[in-house]
XYZ file of C-alpha atoms in Angstrom:
767
model
C 48.665 -49.423 -24.836
C 51.373 -49.137 -22.209
C 54.748 -47.607 -22.760
C 57.749 -49.831 -23.239
C 61.072 -49.330 -21.504
C 63.513 -52.063 -22.407
C 66.176 -51.035 -19.928
C 68.690 -53.414 -18.513
C 69.037 -54.730 -14.996
C 71.528 -53.382 -12.522
C 72.068 -55.006 -9.161
C 72.877 -52.673 -6.274
C 75.619 -53.488 -3.786
C 74.508 -56.200 -1.392
C 74.947 -56.530 2.300
C 76.852 -59.435 3.675
C 74.942 -62.659 3.376
C 71.908 -60.967 1.832
C 70.466 -60.785 -1.658
C 69.104 -57.584 -3.065
C 66.577 -56.444 -5.574
C 67.366 -55.592 -9.137
C 66.995 -51.970 -10.176
C 64.725 -50.965 -13.037
C 63.958 -47.674 -14.692
C 60.410 -48.760 -15.464
C 57.773 -51.132 -14.184
C 57.275 -52.467 -17.693
C 59.379 -55.569 -17.162
C 58.250 -56.471 -13.671
C 54.641 -55.691 -14.595
C 54.675 -58.636 -16.930
C 56.028 -61.172 -14.449
C 53.041 -62.926 -12.985
C 53.628 -66.136 -11.130
C 50.629 -68.228 -10.268
C 48.776 -66.978 -13.306
C 45.269 -67.885 -12.242
C 43.298 -69.576 -9.548
C 43.049 -73.067 -10.942
C 40.142 -74.698 -9.185
C 40.156 -78.403 -8.500
C 36.582 -79.333 -9.249
C 34.816 -82.002 -7.284
C 32.709 -84.559 -9.098
C 29.557 -82.939 -7.741
C 30.583 -79.501 -9.033
C 31.576 -80.955 -12.405
C 28.200 -82.657 -12.777
C 26.432 -79.479 -11.694
C 28.243 -77.487 -14.377
C 27.532 -80.197 -16.952
C 23.843 -79.992 -16.090
C 23.863 -76.193 -16.346
C 25.706 -76.310 -19.659
C 22.809 -78.248 -21.169
C 20.605 -75.214 -20.591
C 23.118 -72.613 -21.748
C 25.447 -74.205 -24.296
C 23.355 -76.804 -26.114
C 20.035 -75.075 -26.611
C 20.827 -73.893 -30.150
C 22.352 -77.199 -31.221
C 19.506 -79.124 -29.598
C 16.684 -77.255 -31.346
C 18.164 -77.621 -34.840
C 15.880 -80.628 -35.583
C 13.022 -78.104 -35.708
C 14.150 -76.720 -39.073
C 16.975 -78.739 -40.678
C 14.927 -80.983 -42.970
C 12.548 -78.182 -43.975
C 15.501 -75.897 -44.795
C 17.270 -78.640 -46.756
C 14.186 -79.397 -48.882
C 12.502 -75.964 -49.267
C 10.751 -77.182 -52.443
C 9.801 -80.594 -51.111
C 11.174 -84.110 -51.698
C 11.066 -85.681 -55.137
C 8.490 -88.489 -54.685
C 10.340 -90.659 -57.213
C 13.608 -90.632 -55.238
C 12.474 -90.468 -51.628
C 14.920 -93.028 -50.272
C 17.997 -91.558 -51.978
C 17.096 -88.032 -50.868
C 16.205 -88.830 -47.272
C 19.033 -91.278 -46.596
C 21.549 -89.022 -48.352
C 20.641 -85.992 -46.232
C 20.466 -88.065 -43.045
C 23.936 -89.450 -43.772
C 25.210 -85.894 -44.304
C 23.693 -84.851 -40.971
C 25.196 -87.823 -39.119
C 28.719 -87.231 -40.374
C 28.518 -83.467 -40.033
C 27.541 -83.876 -36.368
C 30.287 -86.436 -35.883
C 33.084 -84.554 -37.623
C 32.352 -81.085 -36.288
C 30.946 -81.022 -32.718
C 32.186 -84.449 -31.627
C 35.637 -84.806 -33.169
C 36.653 -81.212 -33.837
C 35.246 -79.354 -30.839
C 35.147 -81.994 -28.106
C 38.517 -83.552 -28.903
C 40.509 -80.614 -30.294
C 39.084 -77.104 -29.961
C 38.101 -77.316 -26.287
C 41.730 -78.113 -25.499
C 42.747 -74.740 -26.988
C 41.070 -72.726 -24.235
C 43.235 -70.089 -22.596
C 43.155 -70.973 -18.910
C 39.556 -72.184 -19.305
C 38.631 -69.125 -21.372
C 37.223 -69.867 -24.806
C 36.295 -67.949 -27.916
C 38.119 -66.315 -30.775
C 39.980 -63.764 -28.656
C 41.155 -66.382 -26.169
C 42.744 -68.420 -28.958
C 44.238 -65.255 -30.416
C 45.913 -64.204 -27.160
C 47.187 -67.758 -26.633
C 48.676 -67.613 -30.117
C 50.230 -64.203 -29.459
C 51.951 -65.624 -26.397
C 53.373 -68.519 -28.393
C 55.216 -66.230 -30.797
C 56.801 -62.832 -30.334
C 53.711 -60.938 -31.530
C 51.880 -58.400 -29.413
C 48.119 -58.333 -29.144
C 46.447 -56.614 -32.123
C 49.606 -56.796 -34.223
C 51.814 -54.666 -31.978
C 55.292 -56.055 -31.464
C 55.461 -57.721 -28.089
C 57.779 -56.132 -25.539
C 60.780 -58.464 -25.068
C 60.200 -58.619 -21.319
C 56.592 -59.729 -21.784
C 58.106 -63.134 -22.457
C 58.766 -63.333 -18.703
C 55.055 -63.704 -18.005
C 54.417 -66.901 -16.121
C 51.372 -67.114 -18.373
C 53.777 -67.997 -21.124
C 54.649 -71.099 -19.153
C 51.517 -72.726 -20.583
C 53.178 -72.496 -23.995
C 55.910 -75.128 -24.510
C 59.144 -73.877 -25.958
C 59.109 -74.173 -29.746
C 61.665 -76.711 -30.911
C 62.586 -78.002 -34.318
C 63.956 -76.156 -37.297
C 60.685 -76.193 -39.242
C 58.521 -74.853 -36.397
C 61.172 -72.310 -35.478
C 61.204 -71.136 -39.090
C 57.407 -70.757 -39.110
C 57.497 -68.784 -35.869
C 60.259 -66.495 -37.146
C 58.306 -65.952 -40.352
C 55.184 -64.956 -38.409
C 57.136 -62.750 -36.017
C 58.898 -60.729 -38.662
C 56.075 -59.830 -41.011
C 53.531 -57.159 -40.182
C 51.266 -58.519 -42.905
C 50.964 -61.763 -40.924
C 50.163 -59.805 -37.757
C 47.442 -57.911 -39.605
C 45.972 -61.108 -41.071
C 45.746 -62.658 -37.602
C 44.074 -59.518 -36.295
C 41.563 -59.323 -39.141
C 40.721 -63.022 -38.904
C 40.131 -62.626 -35.161
C 37.929 -59.571 -35.639
C 35.984 -61.381 -38.373
C 35.345 -64.331 -36.078
C 34.252 -61.989 -33.301
C 31.842 -60.137 -35.566
C 30.354 -63.370 -36.888
C 29.726 -64.585 -33.328
C 27.796 -61.363 -32.722
C 25.840 -61.967 -35.936
C 25.216 -65.550 -34.842
C 23.900 -64.296 -31.508
C 21.508 -62.019 -33.365
C 20.097 -64.640 -35.757
C 19.881 -67.579 -33.345
C 16.984 -66.266 -31.234
C 15.010 -65.231 -34.310
C 15.224 -68.539 -36.185
C 14.837 -70.715 -33.068
C 11.722 -69.001 -31.747
C 9.963 -68.677 -35.128
C 10.628 -72.339 -36.005
C 9.125 -73.463 -32.705
C 6.107 -71.155 -32.666
C 5.067 -71.831 -36.260
C 4.579 -75.487 -35.315
C 1.194 -74.489 -33.965
C 0.043 -74.171 -37.577
C 0.129 -77.961 -37.811
C -2.897 -78.109 -35.516
C -4.330 -74.631 -36.208
C -3.857 -74.234 -39.960
C -5.960 -71.045 -40.085
C -3.405 -69.145 -38.005
C -1.703 -66.492 -40.153
C 2.044 -65.970 -40.292
C 1.721 -62.431 -38.927
C 0.282 -63.864 -35.714
C 3.225 -66.275 -35.501
C 5.594 -63.326 -35.893
C 3.801 -61.316 -33.181
C 3.969 -64.221 -30.712
C 7.656 -64.705 -31.539
C 8.406 -61.029 -30.866
C 6.747 -61.190 -27.439
C 8.764 -64.294 -26.542
C 12.019 -62.670 -27.686
C 11.411 -59.582 -25.554
C 10.779 -61.770 -22.504
C 13.931 -63.788 -23.206
C 16.229 -60.780 -23.301
C 14.678 -59.375 -20.136
C 15.746 -62.551 -18.324
C 19.429 -62.043 -19.142
C 20.081 -59.635 -16.276
C 19.662 -62.504 -13.786
C 22.938 -64.011 -15.041
C 24.084 -67.273 -16.602
C 24.124 -69.153 -13.297
C 20.457 -68.533 -12.509
C 19.356 -68.707 -16.141
C 21.223 -71.985 -16.545
C 19.447 -73.546 -13.590
C 16.101 -72.272 -14.875
C 16.717 -73.569 -18.403
C 18.666 -76.802 -17.832
C 15.657 -78.898 -16.664
C 13.635 -77.843 -19.713
C 16.454 -78.686 -22.145
C 17.050 -81.984 -20.386
C 13.405 -82.896 -20.914
C 13.698 -81.717 -24.526
C 16.701 -83.915 -25.326
C 15.138 -86.946 -23.656
C 11.853 -86.338 -25.507
C 13.345 -85.932 -29.004
C 15.509 -89.004 -28.397
C 12.552 -91.156 -27.290
C 10.287 -89.881 -30.085
C 13.088 -90.489 -32.591
C 13.492 -94.046 -31.330
C 9.719 -94.553 -31.590
C 9.627 -93.257 -35.172
C 12.488 -95.507 -36.227
C 10.634 -98.554 -34.981
C 7.180 -97.430 -36.126
C 8.006 -96.190 -39.634
C 11.265 -97.439 -41.138
C 14.105 -99.184 -39.365
C 16.131 -99.165 -42.575
C 17.087 -95.481 -42.096
C 19.945 -96.747 -39.954
C 21.645 -97.625 -43.245
C 22.462 -93.900 -43.452
C 25.475 -94.554 -41.217
C 27.007 -95.883 -44.432
C 28.593 -92.803 -46.120
C 27.869 -94.384 -49.511
C 24.461 -92.679 -49.432
C 26.151 -89.250 -49.454
C 27.783 -90.062 -52.790
C 24.491 -91.401 -54.156
C 22.738 -88.213 -53.067
C 25.139 -85.897 -54.915
C 25.109 -88.089 -58.012
C 21.329 -87.842 -58.030
C 20.812 -84.142 -57.255
C 24.082 -82.675 -58.569
C 23.963 -78.851 -58.255
C 20.710 -78.925 -56.267
C 22.375 -81.311 -53.835
C 25.290 -78.918 -53.389
C 22.943 -75.987 -52.750
C 20.977 -78.049 -50.235
C 24.087 -78.219 -48.038
C 23.081 -74.754 -46.849
C 20.221 -76.474 -45.022
C 22.257 -79.436 -43.789
C 24.820 -77.172 -42.117
C 22.090 -75.869 -39.817
C 22.335 -79.149 -37.892
C 25.508 -77.797 -36.255
C 24.245 -74.314 -35.431
C 25.368 -73.326 -31.976
C 28.413 -75.600 -32.029
C 30.734 -72.611 -31.555
C 28.972 -71.956 -28.245
C 30.658 -75.089 -26.901
C 33.952 -73.210 -27.127
C 32.820 -69.619 -26.671
C 30.939 -70.471 -23.448
C 33.671 -72.609 -21.914
C 34.562 -69.703 -19.602
C 31.087 -69.949 -18.081
C 31.653 -73.601 -17.187
C 34.659 -75.819 -17.952
C 35.853 -77.885 -20.885
C 35.343 -81.145 -19.024
C 31.755 -80.330 -18.004
C 30.852 -79.420 -21.593
C 32.373 -82.685 -22.832
C 30.496 -84.704 -20.206
C 27.182 -83.176 -21.277
C 27.755 -83.680 -25.003
C 29.263 -87.122 -25.529
C 26.954 -89.420 -23.537
C 23.784 -87.302 -23.682
C 23.421 -84.555 -26.306
C 25.093 -86.327 -29.228
C 23.150 -89.637 -29.114
C 19.776 -87.952 -28.569
C 20.366 -85.694 -31.587
C 21.224 -88.683 -33.772
C 18.037 -90.452 -32.652
C 15.966 -87.316 -33.359
C 17.254 -86.936 -36.937
C 16.976 -90.666 -37.648
C 13.402 -90.618 -36.349
C 12.401 -87.715 -38.610
C 14.043 -89.448 -41.574
C 12.102 -92.645 -40.815
C 8.857 -90.653 -40.791
C 9.725 -88.879 -44.061
C 10.401 -92.212 -45.755
C 6.668 -92.867 -45.390
C 5.388 -89.273 -45.545
C 7.727 -87.186 -47.755
C 4.973 -84.623 -48.359
C 5.259 -83.464 -44.729
C 8.857 -82.265 -45.018
C 7.870 -78.576 -44.514
C 6.876 -79.442 -40.899
C 8.865 -82.627 -40.492
C 9.464 -82.249 -36.778
C 5.920 -81.577 -35.641
C 4.359 -83.986 -38.135
C 6.580 -86.774 -36.821
C 5.462 -86.210 -33.216
C 2.794 -88.771 -32.178
C -0.618 -87.128 -31.760
C -1.059 -87.906 -28.018
C 2.098 -85.970 -27.081
C 1.844 -83.175 -29.667
C 0.774 -80.355 -27.345
C 3.221 -81.236 -24.547
C 5.986 -81.362 -27.159
C 4.865 -78.033 -28.609
C 5.168 -76.381 -25.201
C 8.569 -77.959 -24.576
C 9.690 -76.991 -28.103
C 8.758 -73.342 -27.606
C 10.509 -73.248 -24.235
C 13.551 -74.985 -25.729
C 13.684 -72.539 -28.626
C 13.689 -69.680 -26.145
C 16.506 -71.371 -24.285
C 18.383 -72.109 -27.521
C 19.020 -68.425 -27.877
C 20.821 -68.389 -24.530
C 23.863 -70.210 -25.882
C 24.885 -67.562 -28.387
C 23.708 -64.649 -26.231
C 26.099 -65.810 -23.496
C 28.821 -66.264 -26.111
C 28.313 -62.686 -27.355
C 28.597 -61.305 -23.811
C 31.788 -63.263 -23.260
C 33.505 -62.232 -26.483
C 32.539 -58.553 -26.131
C 34.063 -58.496 -22.642
C 37.295 -59.950 -24.008
C 37.323 -57.449 -26.874
C 36.802 -54.503 -24.548
C 39.492 -55.671 -22.138
C 41.983 -55.735 -25.025
C 40.992 -52.182 -26.119
C 39.260 -53.304 -29.286
C 35.660 -52.456 -28.456
C 34.045 -49.259 -27.104
C 33.475 -49.056 -23.374
C 30.348 -50.900 -22.233
C 29.120 -51.950 -18.816
C 30.127 -55.491 -17.856
C 28.155 -56.992 -14.977
C 29.684 -60.043 -13.303
C 26.690 -62.144 -12.354
C 28.492 -64.827 -10.344
C 31.079 -64.487 -7.580
C 31.981 -68.135 -7.948
C 32.486 -68.184 -11.709
C 34.148 -64.966 -12.979
C 33.513 -65.870 -16.617
C 29.760 -65.397 -16.253
C 28.922 -61.853 -17.358
C 26.014 -59.744 -18.574
C 26.369 -56.671 -20.811
C 23.214 -54.498 -20.792
C 24.037 -52.470 -23.937
C 24.666 -55.575 -26.053
C 21.624 -57.288 -24.578
C 19.282 -54.530 -25.717
C 21.012 -54.264 -29.096
C 20.568 -57.997 -29.684
C 16.924 -57.774 -28.630
C 16.206 -54.914 -31.022
C 18.038 -56.622 -33.888
C 16.216 -59.929 -33.290
C 12.827 -58.228 -33.231
C 13.553 -56.307 -36.448
C 14.825 -59.444 -38.230
C 11.785 -61.434 -37.113
C 9.356 -58.768 -38.322
C 11.089 -58.238 -41.685
C 11.912 -61.833 -42.731
C 8.964 -63.597 -41.033
C 10.120 -67.138 -41.929
C 12.949 -69.525 -41.135
C 14.020 -70.092 -44.745
C 15.412 -66.589 -45.339
C 16.863 -66.345 -41.837
C 18.439 -69.777 -42.337
C 20.263 -68.533 -45.437
C 21.876 -65.796 -43.352
C 22.402 -68.083 -40.387
C 24.470 -70.594 -42.343
C 27.049 -67.972 -43.327
C 27.577 -66.981 -39.679
C 27.907 -70.578 -38.523
C 30.445 -71.616 -41.162
C 32.465 -68.378 -40.955
C 33.006 -68.695 -37.204
C 33.966 -72.358 -37.544
C 36.441 -71.545 -40.322
C 38.158 -68.935 -38.150
C 38.385 -71.441 -35.305
C 39.865 -74.074 -37.635
C 42.508 -71.632 -38.898
C 43.594 -70.474 -35.431
C 43.583 -73.915 -33.795
C 45.711 -75.313 -36.633
C 48.364 -72.698 -35.808
C 48.028 -73.539 -32.108
C 48.581 -77.216 -32.913
C 51.718 -76.313 -34.861
C 53.351 -73.778 -32.548
C 51.934 -74.502 -29.089
C 51.046 -78.177 -28.879
C 53.803 -79.279 -31.290
C 51.455 -81.839 -32.836
C 52.756 -84.166 -35.521
C 52.840 -82.315 -38.847
C 50.890 -85.058 -40.635
C 48.081 -84.849 -38.069
C 47.943 -81.053 -38.443
C 47.758 -81.356 -42.230
C 45.019 -83.974 -41.937
C 43.056 -81.830 -39.468
C 43.330 -78.700 -41.581
C 42.643 -80.475 -44.882
C 39.527 -82.216 -43.582
C 37.929 -79.261 -41.844
C 39.018 -76.582 -44.304
C 37.509 -78.655 -47.133
C 34.333 -79.374 -45.164
C 33.783 -75.767 -44.125
C 34.750 -74.296 -47.482
C 32.219 -76.589 -49.134
C 29.478 -75.554 -46.740
C 30.420 -71.890 -47.057
C 30.210 -72.075 -50.853
C 26.754 -73.611 -50.659
C 25.355 -70.931 -48.321
C 27.022 -68.160 -50.313
C 24.890 -69.129 -53.307
C 21.924 -67.702 -51.400
C 23.607 -64.368 -50.721
C 20.775 -62.338 -52.228
C 18.155 -64.401 -50.338
C 19.250 -63.317 -46.854
C 22.935 -64.217 -46.936
C 23.824 -60.524 -47.097
C 22.625 -59.943 -43.535
C 25.595 -61.450 -41.617
C 27.969 -59.710 -44.017
C 26.296 -56.422 -43.090
C 26.638 -57.209 -39.377
C 30.303 -58.110 -39.846
C 30.999 -54.895 -41.753
C 29.295 -52.743 -39.097
C 31.015 -54.316 -36.120
C 34.416 -54.555 -37.778
C 34.139 -50.851 -38.545
C 33.280 -50.125 -34.905
C 36.111 -52.270 -33.550
C 38.722 -50.972 -35.994
C 37.689 -47.349 -35.424
C 37.914 -47.710 -31.655
C 41.266 -49.453 -31.842
C 42.643 -46.886 -34.300
C 41.446 -43.878 -32.288
C 42.617 -45.291 -28.953
C 46.025 -46.188 -30.363
C 46.557 -42.706 -31.791
C 45.496 -41.093 -28.521
C 47.854 -43.322 -26.551
C 50.675 -42.456 -28.941
C 49.982 -38.742 -28.416
C 50.101 -39.126 -24.633
C 53.326 -41.081 -24.861
C 54.997 -38.469 -27.055
C 53.865 -35.570 -24.837
C 54.650 -36.998 -21.407
C 56.543 -34.932 -18.847
C 59.873 -36.031 -17.379
C 60.575 -37.042 -13.796
C 62.786 -33.954 -13.477
C 59.751 -31.813 -14.270
C 57.648 -33.281 -11.468
C 60.646 -33.091 -9.091
C 61.157 -29.421 -9.860
C 57.433 -28.796 -9.569
C 56.989 -30.169 -6.046
C 60.102 -28.369 -4.773
C 58.853 -25.075 -6.204
C 57.588 -22.807 -3.446
C 54.963 -21.380 -5.772
C 53.168 -24.753 -5.869
C 51.109 -25.555 -2.776
C 50.885 -29.153 -1.541
C 47.547 -29.710 0.170
C 46.875 -32.614 2.520
C 45.338 -35.597 0.852
C 46.060 -38.313 -1.695
C 45.677 -37.879 -5.437
C 45.208 -41.115 -7.426
C 46.068 -39.999 -10.955
C 44.930 -42.516 -13.571
C 47.199 -42.689 -16.600
C 47.982 -45.092 -19.429
C 51.703 -44.424 -19.069
C 53.893 -46.834 -17.147
C 56.738 -44.301 -17.213
C 56.915 -40.525 -17.140
C 54.274 -38.023 -16.035
C 51.032 -37.497 -18.000
C 50.754 -34.138 -19.747
C 47.356 -33.515 -18.168
C 49.099 -32.814 -14.834
C 51.017 -29.932 -16.436
C 47.732 -28.586 -17.770
C 46.205 -28.861 -14.289
C 48.951 -27.075 -12.316
C 49.111 -24.293 -14.895
C 45.533 -23.449 -13.895
C 45.497 -24.573 -10.253
C 48.953 -24.197 -8.601
C 48.384 -26.913 -5.979
C 48.828 -30.674 -5.772
C 48.186 -33.266 -3.054
C 50.743 -34.155 -0.417
C 50.803 -37.736 -1.764
C 50.529 -38.547 -5.457
C 50.048 -42.023 -6.901
C 50.132 -42.506 -10.677
C 47.831 -45.493 -11.276
C 48.058 -47.496 -14.499
C 45.492 -50.196 -15.227
C 47.432 -52.736 -17.282
C 45.570 -55.485 -19.141
C 47.882 -58.383 -19.892
C 47.404 -60.920 -22.694
C 46.449 -63.584 -20.171
C 43.057 -64.606 -18.880
C 43.585 -63.762 -15.206
C 46.010 -62.364 -12.606
C 45.756 -63.528 -9.010
C 44.779 -60.750 -6.531
C 47.942 -61.272 -4.454
C 50.001 -60.071 -7.424
C 47.694 -57.325 -8.546
C 49.795 -54.278 -7.573
C 53.327 -53.195 -8.368
C 54.902 -50.042 -6.972
C 57.931 -47.853 -7.427
C 58.923 -44.386 -6.330
C 58.961 -41.393 -8.616
C 61.919 -39.319 -7.458
C 63.184 -39.350 -3.878
C 61.357 -40.420 -0.722
C 60.729 -36.831 0.349
C 58.536 -36.216 -2.706
C 55.921 -38.769 -1.594
C 55.158 -39.654 -5.214
C 54.604 -43.262 -6.278
C 53.765 -45.168 -9.410
C 51.352 -48.110 -9.217
C 50.554 -50.645 -11.891
C 47.407 -52.663 -11.306
C 47.529 -55.760 -13.480
C 44.482 -57.555 -14.849
C 43.796 -60.307 -17.328
C 41.074 -59.917 -19.938
C 38.840 -62.118 -17.786
C 39.327 -60.124 -14.586
C 36.941 -57.508 -13.253
C 38.332 -54.141 -12.184
C 36.365 -52.304 -9.524
C 37.312 -48.791 -8.407
C 35.494 -49.214 -5.114
C 36.583 -49.217 -1.473
C 37.945 -52.747 -1.796
C 40.260 -51.665 -4.602
C 41.315 -48.562 -2.694
C 41.993 -50.500 0.503
C 44.032 -53.105 -1.348
C 46.031 -50.397 -3.082
C 46.936 -48.597 0.155
C 47.711 -51.839 2.001
C 50.040 -52.843 -0.805
C 51.630 -49.393 -0.820
C 52.323 -49.599 2.901
C 53.914 -52.989 2.395
C 56.043 -51.544 -0.396
C 57.232 -48.728 1.892
C 58.227 -51.202 4.613
C 60.146 -53.380 2.198
C 61.694 -50.643 0.094
C 65.365 -50.066 0.613
C 65.772 -46.952 -1.511
C 67.813 -44.161 0.123
C 66.291 -40.761 0.833
C 67.600 -39.398 -2.433
C 68.687 -41.354 -5.456
C 70.865 -40.120 -8.254
C 69.488 -39.582 -11.699
C 70.534 -41.932 -14.427
C 72.247 -40.726 -17.533
C 68.990 -40.819 -19.450
C 67.313 -38.440 -17.031
C 65.212 -41.034 -15.206
C 65.565 -41.659 -11.496
C 66.774 -45.122 -10.629
C 64.624 -46.768 -8.027
C 63.998 -50.234 -6.681
C 60.779 -52.004 -7.510
C 59.223 -55.331 -6.668
C 55.768 -56.910 -6.710
C 53.679 -57.014 -3.584
C 52.999 -60.720 -3.197
C 52.399 -63.292 -0.536
C 49.345 -64.318 1.369
C 48.477 -61.376 3.624
C 48.990 -57.880 2.334
C 49.178 -56.620 5.908
C 51.606 -59.175 7.176
C 54.141 -61.709 6.053
C 54.744 -62.966 2.603
C 57.594 -63.169 0.208
C 58.501 -61.342 -2.957
C 58.943 -63.250 -6.158
C 62.343 -64.928 -6.589
C 64.268 -62.668 -4.183
C 64.449 -61.794 -0.527
C 63.642 -58.258 0.547
C 65.924 -56.116 2.644
C 63.956 -53.954 5.083
C 64.653 -50.237 5.273
C 65.105 -48.505 8.668
C 61.965 -49.155 10.691
C 61.574 -45.676 12.118
C 61.826 -43.921 8.771
C 59.347 -46.353 7.238
C 56.779 -45.849 9.990
C 57.000 -42.086 9.626
C 56.298 -42.378 5.916
C 53.421 -44.776 6.519
C 51.941 -42.508 9.180
C 52.174 -39.588 6.759
C 50.412 -41.696 4.105
C 47.604 -42.660 6.496
C 47.058 -39.087 7.640
C 46.969 -37.927 4.037
C 44.400 -40.582 3.234
C 42.234 -39.474 6.159
C 42.352 -35.950 4.769
C 40.774 -37.236 1.568
C 41.433 -39.331 -1.536
C 40.711 -37.796 -4.933
C 40.546 -39.771 -8.172
C 42.030 -37.759 -11.028
C 41.072 -38.762 -14.581
C 41.927 -37.128 -17.851
C 39.134 -36.131 -20.209
C 40.903 -35.884 -23.545
C 39.189 -34.612 -26.643
C 40.803 -36.248 -29.653
C 40.958 -34.062 -32.767
C 42.731 -34.711 -36.048
C 45.371 -32.155 -36.973
C 44.749 -29.837 -39.891
C 47.484 -31.539 -41.914
C 46.075 -35.050 -41.287
C 44.797 -37.099 -44.194
C 41.135 -37.036 -45.152
C 40.730 -40.635 -43.981
C 42.272 -39.878 -40.574
C 39.987 -36.871 -40.149
C 36.977 -39.003 -41.020
C 37.900 -41.768 -38.562
C 38.911 -39.452 -35.703
C 36.598 -36.436 -36.028
C 33.521 -38.380 -37.088
C 33.464 -42.117 -36.324
C 35.662 -42.149 -33.210
C 33.943 -39.033 -31.863
C 30.532 -40.683 -32.277
C 31.671 -43.801 -30.420
C 33.157 -41.789 -27.545
C 30.005 -39.728 -27.131
C 27.582 -42.643 -27.277
C 29.380 -45.257 -25.205
C 30.326 -45.174 -21.548
C 32.837 -42.806 -20.013
C 36.033 -44.195 -18.534
C 34.952 -43.200 -15.014
C 31.941 -45.513 -15.308
C 34.023 -48.425 -16.546
C 36.624 -47.895 -13.813
C 33.760 -47.445 -11.304
C 35.456 -44.433 -9.732
C 33.456 -42.855 -6.856
C 31.702 -39.897 -8.459
C 31.817 -37.694 -5.367
C 35.632 -37.929 -5.270
C 36.278 -37.557 -8.985
C 38.331 -34.775 -10.555
C 38.411 -34.650 -14.346
C 41.110 -32.708 -16.160
C 40.218 -31.580 -19.656
C 42.744 -31.690 -22.465
C 42.866 -31.739 -26.260
C 44.990 -34.219 -28.195
C 45.812 -33.239 -31.769
C 46.786 -36.304 -33.747
């Protein structure tokens, strides 16, 4: 959380024929102005097809392997032999229209358009929504100047009295902000739960098919084989989505072609009349026949769309267009053929519903299909694993998840990431679930709740996006929300009936992760508030460096702080014990903006702290939640190059008067333009150069100080609840937050600060 400073602009006197910079007391306003929000790549046809091919192996594995267990989960007690046609055609019709309404119409046509600069998932929609109304991320009121973000340019101006009224209503009520936050966190937690259950159910359903040919094989052996496969799968994740996608895509392509061809064969060989299921009349007949049992069976039908959310959550790994290209002409028709083929087989052999997929495979190709099915089930897990990595990275970037290591596995596609801690957690959870539940029926009961919950969150958020961002016709929004809210509420009710039969598991996952995320957000917010309230003034640092009792040693101190104004209290603690500071000080603030990406040319903003003679600067390094911050030599070089450019372009006099509020007025501007070492232009305004000789002296002093050594200074703050704090605050801060801080990564590891040049300053924050 950065500090706000809503000060006004004040233009200094201008020279004849020249324009000058505005003056600001804080970098808060200028830090939010980002032109050229992201590198928008123009994809060639070849690259688009390559990504579409890769997406088959990463995005559609879960959705593609659903035919392994949908019919068996829908009819756990078998098919009534007296009403075979009504049962089979009714369920097939439900599957057809569920696939059509949800993945095809909802996700391909609507949800994929709601990506935030090609970044998908719950958090991406949430940040896009926050930028459409005056609501800060995680319910904090947005700073008025944040509206100047060029990222907001993707959001059309809200017009119309009704829409304006809705926006004003949402802006002015904290309860609405909290609801949006909780809904977003719920969706995030359910995606994590989905990523835990997907590998377990996919692998078990594929491996247990061997029992069709080897009936003597016990279930415990199936479980053991599944565990081995799961361990191997999670060990492959470190190679990254790009390599994994190329490894998996050929297998999934063969899988989709095979289930489509076998489905077509079964339709012709067993019962061509199953194509009548495209008539929705059979859905009505099915419910009239089975009544309550038919409603409960929807918990099995909904499994035909498992993994659909990965189409949106994984869009950052690929692109919306590539995912659409893979689904519409290839994935969707082959799935329809597969389900129709199984239904045709069951019309003749209803007793085989427990192993409908494998029983419907012609004998000559059984073993090849078994091998492909097992490989495909392994790959199916990749879709939601990648989605979990993506959404955890977004959560961490927005300060709503404990610090974990994020490994960017592709230089070409920044959205492709790998998170070791989450990978091993998912592996352990999958293994435990597989060993405890042992069968797909119980896991399926839990799985359905995750699937429907995530989809419901997406429906809710995209409906608001349609209203406030896209300005869609009100009647279309009402139709969209009515159709999908009814559909998903119906499915959710059916899976909730089986709460005691495994449905409790995703609720447990959601409760655990929501507790973690809320605790981290609460503790971090209170710590940031403490630092803001206890900051030191500019006058204090000015008096400090002019005090003869304080020694200034040669070198550069990069002092990391969350404050965008003022001096962090940890510096006062440091000089009270060590009366010496570096000859050049740079207060560095890493600012994460509610946008997906910030172009490198606009990464750094600078201003002076006090007069030129002090050699103290403030730097804000801006990142989007998709960007990767590295505290390595490249970052350091870019920072110093930008600082030198700032010095050359800065026009501030040697000493500047203090403003009435005690802050020193200085001139600030972003360092932009192609080459940081050479030409380029500042945003919107021309720059007036300061005297060349004075600038070069300052730059030479900076370079010599850097040669003497650069030290990274980080605060190590112990957060403790005050004695007069409430019992709940003490529990969250002294127990839960303390546990998270001790067991997750330190800030120096996340910032990737060179260990040999690190100086940590201890401090205690009583909140």
